[in-house]
Amino acid sequence: MSVPDADTAEETVWAGRFLEMKQRGRWEYVGRVGGTQAAVVIAIDDGHVLLVEQYRVPLGRACLELPAGLVGDEQAGESAETSAARELEEETGYRAAKVTALGTFYASPGMVSECFTLVRAEGLSKVSDGGGTTDENIAVHRVPLAGIADFIAERRAAGTAIDVKLLTLLGPSFLG
């Protein structure tokens, strides 16, 4: 199968501190400088899932999300699992006894080259209030899995953006 532009050299059109605008033939897309990846955490605690809500400048409003963070942004060579555990504790105040990588995924592959490793966190214990770093102002939600669809609908109705990765929790309800 012939793929147009697949063999064309990648060109960096613009680069900032964190993002790069790239072009390959007729395709334009964005990537993280240095190919930095993210780790996203599904943390289930006694029938509840941990979610975070924080203001996202590109959206101009708060967004409901799974806890997440960049891999290696604090320590070079850090694994996705180590990063996920660190971010989970920083953002939610919960420490995981075990983290397991579930695979690498791409959220918007027609426009962004960024990928993330989805990680399951188990054996959770509350060790702090969470909330992220001083400039993140993260609200933590511990939501019963049985009521996740209603909770997400309520947040959406309140004007909160909903991250696509929450489909991992809603998927079965969409399938009938």
mmCIF file of C-alpha atoms in Angstrom:
data_model
loop_
_atom_site.group_PDB
_atom_site.id
_atom_site.type_symbol
_atom_site.label_atom_id
_atom_site.label_comp_id
_atom_site.label_asym_id
_atom_site.label_seq_id
_atom_site.Cartn_x
_atom_site.Cartn_y
_atom_site.Cartn_z
ATOM 1 C CA MET A 1 0.000 0.000 0.000
ATOM 2 C CA SER A 2 1.392 3.385 -0.999
ATOM 3 C CA VAL A 3 1.039 6.139 1.607
ATOM 4 C CA PRO A 4 1.344 9.709 0.280
ATOM 5 C CA ASP A 5 4.082 11.729 2.035
ATOM 6 C CA ALA A 6 5.238 8.766 4.196
ATOM 7 C CA ASP A 7 8.735 8.887 2.706
ATOM 8 C CA THR A 8 9.011 12.683 2.731
ATOM 9 C CA ALA A 9 11.528 14.133 5.188
ATOM 10 C CA GLU A 10 10.096 15.614 8.375
ATOM 11 C CA GLU A 11 10.741 19.339 8.725
ATOM 12 C CA THR A 12 10.452 21.402 11.909
ATOM 13 C CA VAL A 13 8.612 24.585 10.915
ATOM 14 C CA TRP A 14 8.594 26.143 14.366
ATOM 15 C CA ALA A 15 9.863 25.077 17.787
ATOM 16 C CA GLY A 16 9.059 26.500 21.175
ATOM 17 C CA ARG A 17 10.172 25.370 24.592
ATOM 18 C CA PHE A 18 7.725 22.442 24.784
ATOM 19 C CA LEU A 19 6.083 22.033 21.354
ATOM 20 C CA GLU A 20 7.205 21.759 17.751
ATOM 21 C CA MET A 21 5.169 22.409 14.612
ATOM 22 C CA LYS A 22 6.246 19.915 11.970
ATOM 23 C CA GLN A 23 5.579 19.255 8.315
ATOM 24 C CA ARG A 24 5.987 16.109 6.258
ATOM 25 C CA GLY A 25 4.952 16.693 2.667
ATOM 26 C CA ARG A 26 1.453 18.189 2.749
ATOM 27 C CA TRP A 27 0.830 17.137 6.395
ATOM 28 C CA GLU A 28 1.217 19.579 9.291
ATOM 29 C CA TYR A 29 1.212 18.370 12.882
ATOM 30 C CA VAL A 30 2.410 19.129 16.385
ATOM 31 C CA GLY A 31 4.758 17.145 18.601
ATOM 32 C CA ARG A 32 6.483 17.571 21.923
ATOM 33 C CA VAL A 33 10.086 18.770 21.812
ATOM 34 C CA GLY A 34 12.313 15.726 22.102
ATOM 35 C CA GLY A 35 9.378 13.340 21.636
ATOM 36 C CA THR A 36 8.420 13.497 25.316
ATOM 37 C CA GLN A 37 5.631 11.085 26.196
ATOM 38 C CA ALA A 38 2.956 11.192 28.871
ATOM 39 C CA ALA A 39 1.687 8.700 31.431
ATOM 40 C CA VAL A 40 -2.058 8.525 32.147
ATOM 41 C CA VAL A 41 -3.408 6.727 35.210
ATOM 42 C CA ILE A 42 -6.561 4.695 35.745
ATOM 43 C CA ALA A 43 -6.716 4.512 39.538
ATOM 44 C CA ILE A 44 -9.564 2.462 40.991
ATOM 45 C CA ASP A 45 -10.022 2.478 44.770
ATOM 46 C CA ASP A 46 -12.742 0.381 46.380
ATOM 47 C CA GLY A 47 -15.178 0.805 43.469
ATOM 48 C CA HIS A 48 -14.289 4.464 42.937
ATOM 49 C CA VAL A 49 -12.151 6.057 40.231
ATOM 50 C CA LEU A 50 -9.860 9.018 40.867
ATOM 51 C CA LEU A 51 -10.297 11.958 38.491
ATOM 52 C CA VAL A 52 -8.728 15.393 38.420
ATOM 53 C CA GLU A 53 -10.103 18.705 37.235
ATOM 54 C CA GLN A 54 -7.957 21.668 36.320
ATOM 55 C CA TYR A 55 -8.014 24.772 34.169
ATOM 56 C CA ARG A 56 -6.557 24.192 30.695
ATOM 57 C CA VAL A 57 -5.430 27.344 28.888
ATOM 58 C CA PRO A 58 -5.923 25.946 25.321
ATOM 59 C CA LEU A 59 -9.578 25.195 26.165
ATOM 60 C CA GLY A 60 -10.215 28.364 28.157
ATOM 61 C CA ARG A 61 -11.933 26.351 30.910
ATOM 62 C CA ALA A 62 -11.522 23.541 33.395
ATOM 63 C CA CYS A 63 -11.187 19.988 32.099
ATOM 64 C CA LEU A 64 -12.092 16.696 33.810
ATOM 65 C CA GLU A 65 -9.330 14.138 33.272
ATOM 66 C CA LEU A 66 -7.577 11.028 34.451
ATOM 67 C CA PRO A 67 -4.441 11.892 36.467
ATOM 68 C CA ALA A 68 -1.483 12.284 34.113
ATOM 69 C CA GLY A 69 1.917 13.817 33.589
ATOM 70 C CA LEU A 70 4.984 13.890 31.406
ATOM 71 C CA VAL A 71 7.428 11.013 31.527
ATOM 72 C CA GLY A 72 10.909 12.105 32.546
ATOM 73 C CA ASP A 73 10.050 15.756 33.176
ATOM 74 C CA GLU A 74 11.532 15.562 36.689
ATOM 75 C CA GLN A 75 14.086 12.780 36.272
ATOM 76 C CA ALA A 76 15.722 11.786 32.984
ATOM 77 C CA GLY A 77 15.225 8.147 32.065
ATOM 78 C CA GLU A 78 12.165 7.768 34.275
ATOM 79 C CA SER A 79 9.808 4.965 33.186
ATOM 80 C CA ALA A 80 6.140 5.547 32.405
ATOM 81 C CA GLU A 81 5.195 3.495 35.467
ATOM 82 C CA THR A 82 7.435 5.528 37.797
ATOM 83 C CA SER A 83 6.165 8.785 36.329
ATOM 84 C CA ALA A 84 2.540 7.634 36.649
ATOM 85 C CA ALA A 85 2.999 6.735 40.322
ATOM 86 C CA ARG A 86 4.660 10.089 41.032
ATOM 87 C CA GLU A 87 1.974 12.071 39.204
ATOM 88 C CA LEU A 88 -0.860 10.125 40.850
ATOM 89 C CA GLU A 89 0.442 10.982 44.301
ATOM 90 C CA GLU A 90 1.209 14.609 43.405
ATOM 91 C CA GLU A 91 -2.166 15.255 41.776
ATOM 92 C CA THR A 92 -4.543 13.139 43.888
ATOM 93 C CA GLY A 93 -2.749 12.456 47.155
ATOM 94 C CA TYR A 94 -3.011 8.676 46.642
ATOM 95 C CA ARG A 95 -0.011 6.335 46.555
ATOM 96 C CA ALA A 96 -0.208 3.119 44.529
ATOM 97 C CA ALA A 97 1.260 -0.164 45.753
ATOM 98 C CA LYS A 98 1.396 -1.412 42.170
ATOM 99 C CA VAL A 99 1.352 0.232 38.725
ATOM 100 C CA THR A 100 1.005 -1.710 35.487
ATOM 101 C CA ALA A 101 1.452 -0.347 31.961
ATOM 102 C CA LEU A 102 -1.546 -1.228 29.772
ATOM 103 C CA GLY A 103 -0.185 0.024 26.444
ATOM 104 C CA THR A 104 0.712 3.074 24.400
ATOM 105 C CA PHE A 105 -2.065 5.117 22.782
ATOM 106 C CA TYR A 106 -2.468 8.177 20.528
ATOM 107 C CA ALA A 107 -5.311 10.602 21.278
ATOM 108 C CA SER A 108 -5.417 12.621 18.052
ATOM 109 C CA PRO A 109 -3.079 10.968 15.516
ATOM 110 C CA GLY A 110 -4.169 13.072 12.548
ATOM 111 C CA MET A 111 -2.869 16.217 14.202
ATOM 112 C CA VAL A 112 -0.535 15.392 17.101
ATOM 113 C CA SER A 113 2.333 12.892 17.246
ATOM 114 C CA GLU A 114 2.221 12.736 21.065
ATOM 115 C CA CYS A 115 1.487 9.395 22.663
ATOM 116 C CA PHE A 116 0.740 8.317 26.198
ATOM 117 C CA THR A 117 1.169 5.125 28.178
ATOM 118 C CA LEU A 118 -2.000 4.131 29.995
ATOM 119 C CA VAL A 119 -1.197 2.776 33.453
ATOM 120 C CA ARG A 120 -3.419 0.987 35.973
ATOM 121 C CA ALA A 121 -2.765 1.889 39.633
ATOM 122 C CA GLU A 122 -3.740 -0.595 42.338
ATOM 123 C CA GLY A 123 -3.464 -0.882 46.108
ATOM 124 C CA LEU A 124 -4.143 2.787 46.747
ATOM 125 C CA SER A 125 -3.606 4.546 50.050
ATOM 126 C CA LYS A 126 -4.354 8.200 50.805
ATOM 127 C CA VAL A 127 -1.143 9.974 51.855
ATOM 128 C CA SER A 128 -1.911 13.672 51.257
ATOM 129 C CA ASP A 129 -4.517 16.095 49.914
ATOM 130 C CA GLY A 130 -3.036 16.102 46.406
ATOM 131 C CA GLY A 131 -3.890 19.080 44.224
ATOM 132 C CA GLY A 132 -0.694 19.131 42.182
ATOM 133 C CA THR A 133 2.055 21.706 42.369
ATOM 134 C CA THR A 134 1.379 25.232 43.608
ATOM 135 C CA ASP A 135 0.515 26.543 40.120
ATOM 136 C CA GLU A 136 -1.765 23.651 39.050
ATOM 137 C CA ASN A 137 -4.749 24.129 41.400
ATOM 138 C CA ILE A 138 -6.101 20.607 40.764
ATOM 139 C CA ALA A 139 -9.437 19.492 42.201
ATOM 140 C CA VAL A 140 -9.576 15.782 43.034
ATOM 141 C CA HIS A 141 -12.742 13.739 42.506
ATOM 142 C CA ARG A 142 -13.242 10.215 43.888
ATOM 143 C CA VAL A 143 -16.242 9.005 41.902
ATOM 144 C CA PRO A 144 -18.186 5.742 42.284
ATOM 145 C CA LEU A 145 -17.745 3.714 39.080
ATOM 146 C CA ALA A 146 -21.468 2.940 39.113
ATOM 147 C CA GLY A 147 -22.213 6.670 38.815
ATOM 148 C CA ILE A 148 -19.430 7.727 36.450
ATOM 149 C CA ALA A 149 -21.693 8.517 33.473
ATOM 150 C CA ASP A 150 -23.915 10.763 35.607
ATOM 151 C CA PHE A 151 -20.922 12.507 37.176
ATOM 152 C CA ILE A 152 -19.368 13.239 33.787
ATOM 153 C CA ALA A 153 -22.723 14.496 32.461
ATOM 154 C CA GLU A 154 -23.036 16.813 35.486
ATOM 155 C CA ARG A 155 -19.554 18.240 34.985
ATOM 156 C CA ARG A 156 -20.221 18.708 31.248
ATOM 157 C CA ALA A 157 -23.507 20.507 32.016
ATOM 158 C CA ALA A 158 -21.573 22.791 34.388
ATOM 159 C CA GLY A 159 -19.312 23.816 31.479
ATOM 160 C CA THR A 160 -16.342 21.590 32.269
ATOM 161 C CA ALA A 161 -14.509 20.133 29.271
ATOM 162 C CA ILE A 162 -14.222 16.330 29.213
ATOM 163 C CA ASP A 163 -10.928 14.687 28.216
ATOM 164 C CA VAL A 164 -11.273 12.004 25.525
ATOM 165 C CA LYS A 165 -9.448 9.501 27.745
ATOM 166 C CA LEU A 166 -12.518 9.329 29.984
ATOM 167 C CA LEU A 167 -14.021 7.179 27.241
ATOM 168 C CA THR A 168 -12.114 4.330 28.916
ATOM 169 C CA LEU A 169 -14.687 4.630 31.718
ATOM 170 C CA LEU A 170 -17.723 5.344 29.524
ATOM 171 C CA GLY A 171 -17.018 2.990 26.630
ATOM 172 C CA PRO A 172 -19.221 0.072 27.696
ATOM 173 C CA SER A 173 -22.244 2.382 28.142
ATOM 174 C CA PHE A 174 -21.881 3.527 24.510
ATOM 175 C CA LEU A 175 -21.852 -0.024 23.158
ATOM 176 C CA GLY A 176 -25.384 -0.887 24.155
#
